[in-house]
Each structure stands twice: as structure tokens, then as C-alpha cells.
Amino acid sequence: MSAQLREAAGELAAVLWREHTVYRERSGGVVIRGEHVRRWISLAPAGGRNEILLRAGRILDGGTTAPARSEAVMPLTAGTAELAAACRRLLAETAAEAAVVSGAIGDGGTGRRRGAGRAGRGTAARPRRQRPPRGTGKKGRHTGAGSWIVLLCLAGVAAYYAWSAGLTP
């Protein structure tokens, strides 16, 4: 089964993407990574005999893979064209879900950072709200109780050293 998966993955990768990487998973499946499209496809043995589980997901910044967004079960006897059609459908679902998620975040699905290009629109940025100064009602800083305790401990250690060394009369 693993040899069949590897062979099917190689053919499928060649059909789907010109630039791809095919490697083996720990679970016995095969992964096809398309770095240029930031997507991955996994082929793994399914529960049934001669069935494979197709899963598709995104590749995040830094090269890590996001969990699978969509999956389907196909017979291993299906041809490369059928597998490619199923993978394209899964990839389209993954892209649509990614656009919905990024649209919900607020960048409109364009992939741009928030506020990018704002200076060219002629709109002024909103001024930041000022935070009230710390310790209102007090004049200047004061040394906290914890600082005094540390200073007293240091003075005590210095006095003990002076007494034990015989520096005091």
C-alpha cells in the first residue's frame, strides 16, 4: 500500500504543481508540499481496503503546516485525473476558508497588514488616547517598601562582614 501511495503521490504532484516536494509522514502517508502556492496535500491509508484519505491544508509563515481544512476519501484505484480533480476541489475549499478567515479578521482577504497604505489616502491617523500618569495625586517618586527591605539586608550583610573581619573597634 505504501508503494502505491508513493507512486500515486508522485504522479499527482507532477499534475498539480510544477514545483513540489514529496515526502513520507510518520503515520505511513505521503505529503505533497507546494511552497509556491502555500498549500499541502496528504495521502494516507483510509479505513477501507484500497481507499486513501486525501487532506489539504495551508502552509503558514515560517513553513509550518496548518491543520487540514478539508478531506475526502477516494479509492486508490482511481486514476490520476480523478485524484487531481478531488485535490483541486479540496484546495479550492481550503483557499475559500482561508479567505473567509482572513476577511473575518478585518483585512478584507487581501493579505495586507492593517493600516498599510493609509498615508497615501489622505486620512489622518487617529491620535492615541493618553494614559493618566501613574501615581496621580503624589508628588514625585518614592522608594517602595520592598526596596527599603533590600537596602536594609545589604547594609546588614556589610555590617556583619565588617564585624567578622574585625574592622570594628
mmCIF file of N, CA, C and O in Angstrom, residues 1-7 9 21-33 41-45:
data_model
loop_
_atom_site.group_PDB
_atom_site.id
_atom_site.type_symbol
_atom_site.label_atom_id
_atom_site.label_comp_id
_atom_site.label_asym_id
_atom_site.label_seq_id
_atom_site.Cartn_x
_atom_site.Cartn_y
_atom_site.Cartn_z
ATOM 1 N N MET A 1 0.825 -1.197 0.000
ATOM 2 C CA MET A 1 0.000 0.000 0.000
ATOM 3 C C MET A 1 0.866 1.257 0.000
ATOM 4 O O MET A 1 0.554 2.224 -0.678
ATOM 5 N N SER A 2 1.971 1.240 0.770
ATOM 6 C CA SER A 2 2.807 2.434 0.841
ATOM 7 C C SER A 2 3.499 2.724 -0.492
ATOM 8 O O SER A 2 3.673 3.878 -0.865
ATOM 9 N N ALA A 3 3.872 1.678 -1.213
ATOM 10 C CA ALA A 3 4.488 1.882 -2.531
ATOM 11 C C ALA A 3 3.467 2.477 -3.501
ATOM 12 O O ALA A 3 3.806 3.355 -4.307
ATOM 13 N N GLN A 4 2.227 2.006 -3.406
ATOM 14 C CA GLN A 4 1.177 2.549 -4.262
ATOM 15 C C GLN A 4 0.903 4.014 -3.922
ATOM 16 O O GLN A 4 0.698 4.832 -4.821
ATOM 17 N N LEU A 5 0.901 4.334 -2.635
ATOM 18 C CA LEU A 5 0.691 5.727 -2.217
ATOM 19 C C LEU A 5 1.806 6.616 -2.737
ATOM 20 O O LEU A 5 1.554 7.720 -3.234
ATOM 21 N N ARG A 6 3.028 6.157 -2.604
ATOM 22 C CA ARG A 6 4.180 6.953 -3.051
ATOM 23 C C ARG A 6 4.120 7.191 -4.557
ATOM 24 O O ARG A 6 4.364 8.298 -5.044
ATOM 25 N N GLU A 7 3.769 6.154 -5.303
ATOM 26 C CA GLU A 7 3.677 6.280 -6.760
ATOM 27 C C GLU A 7 2.544 7.231 -7.159
ATOM 28 O O GLU A 7 2.714 8.104 -8.009
ATOM 29 N N ALA A 9 1.268 9.584 -5.324
ATOM 30 C CA ALA A 9 1.618 10.943 -4.902
ATOM 31 C C ALA A 9 2.579 11.595 -5.891
ATOM 32 O O ALA A 9 2.461 12.788 -6.196
ATOM 33 N N THR A 21 7.356 19.194 -3.373
ATOM 34 C CA THR A 21 8.198 18.314 -2.575
ATOM 35 C C THR A 21 7.306 17.183 -2.089
ATOM 36 O O THR A 21 6.234 17.428 -1.529
ATOM 37 N N VAL A 22 7.752 15.948 -2.290
ATOM 38 C CA VAL A 22 7.001 14.780 -1.834
ATOM 39 C C VAL A 22 7.828 14.108 -0.751
ATOM 40 O O VAL A 22 9.013 13.839 -0.942
ATOM 41 N N TYR A 23 7.196 13.880 0.405
ATOM 42 C CA TYR A 23 7.896 13.182 1.472
ATOM 43 C C TYR A 23 6.939 12.298 2.250
ATOM 44 O O TYR A 23 5.726 12.400 2.127
ATOM 45 N N ARG A 24 7.507 11.428 3.059
ATOM 46 C CA ARG A 24 6.738 10.439 3.793
ATOM 47 C C ARG A 24 6.440 10.944 5.197
ATOM 48 O O ARG A 24 7.290 11.515 5.859
ATOM 49 N N GLU A 25 5.208 10.696 5.662
ATOM 50 C CA GLU A 25 4.821 11.041 7.028
ATOM 51 C C GLU A 25 5.185 9.900 7.970
ATOM 52 O O GLU A 25 5.403 8.768 7.541
ATOM 53 N N ARG A 26 5.195 10.209 9.267
ATOM 54 C CA ARG A 26 5.457 9.160 10.253
ATOM 55 C C ARG A 26 4.340 8.132 10.284
ATOM 56 O O ARG A 26 4.555 6.973 10.574
ATOM 57 N N SER A 27 3.126 8.572 9.989
ATOM 58 C CA SER A 27 1.971 7.678 10.063
ATOM 59 C C SER A 27 1.856 6.747 8.854
ATOM 60 O O SER A 27 0.939 5.932 8.798
ATOM 61 N N GLY A 28 2.758 6.864 7.907
ATOM 62 C CA GLY A 28 2.721 5.988 6.738
ATOM 63 C C GLY A 28 2.145 6.651 5.503
ATOM 64 O O GLY A 28 2.116 6.041 4.437
ATOM 65 N N GLY A 29 1.675 7.857 5.619
ATOM 66 C CA GLY A 29 1.125 8.576 4.485
ATOM 67 C C GLY A 29 2.205 9.308 3.711
ATOM 68 O O GLY A 29 3.387 9.254 4.042
ATOM 69 N N VAL A 30 1.785 9.986 2.675
ATOM 70 C CA VAL A 30 2.691 10.762 1.835
ATOM 71 C C VAL A 30 2.156 12.186 1.746
ATOM 72 O O VAL A 30 0.949 12.390 1.632
ATOM 73 N N VAL A 31 3.059 13.170 1.826
ATOM 74 C CA VAL A 31 2.670 14.580 1.775
ATOM 75 C C VAL A 31 3.280 15.219 0.543
ATOM 76 O O VAL A 31 4.440 14.981 0.215
ATOM 77 N N ILE A 32 2.481 16.031 -0.133
ATOM 78 C CA ILE A 32 2.949 16.827 -1.268
ATOM 79 C C ILE A 32 2.870 18.284 -0.824
ATOM 80 O O ILE A 32 1.794 18.766 -0.470
ATOM 81 N N ARG A 33 4.003 18.968 -0.834
ATOM 82 C CA ARG A 33 4.038 20.381 -0.447
ATOM 83 C C ARG A 33 4.271 21.239 -1.671
ATOM 84 O O ARG A 33 5.195 20.992 -2.430
ATOM 85 N N ILE A 41 -0.926 18.759 0.476
ATOM 86 C CA ILE A 41 -1.892 17.680 0.294
ATOM 87 C C ILE A 41 -1.291 16.431 0.918
ATOM 88 O O ILE A 41 -0.109 16.147 0.744
ATOM 89 N N SER A 42 -2.110 15.696 1.651
ATOM 90 C CA SER A 42 -1.662 14.467 2.286
ATOM 91 C C SER A 42 -2.474 13.298 1.762
ATOM 92 O O SER A 42 -3.701 13.393 1.638
ATOM 93 N N LEU A 43 -1.796 12.210 1.442
ATOM 94 C CA LEU A 43 -2.444 10.969 1.038
ATOM 95 C C LEU A 43 -2.098 9.941 2.100
ATOM 96 O O LEU A 43 -0.919 9.676 2.355
ATOM 97 N N ALA A 44 -3.113 9.376 2.739
ATOM 98 C CA ALA A 44 -2.884 8.404 3.807
ATOM 99 C C ALA A 44 -3.842 7.240 3.628
ATOM 100 O O ALA A 44 -4.930 7.405 3.074
ATOM 101 N N PRO A 45 -3.460 6.066 4.111
ATOM 102 C CA PRO A 45 -4.388 4.933 4.024
ATOM 103 C C PRO A 45 -5.644 5.219 4.840
ATOM 104 O O PRO A 45 -5.566 5.731 5.951
#
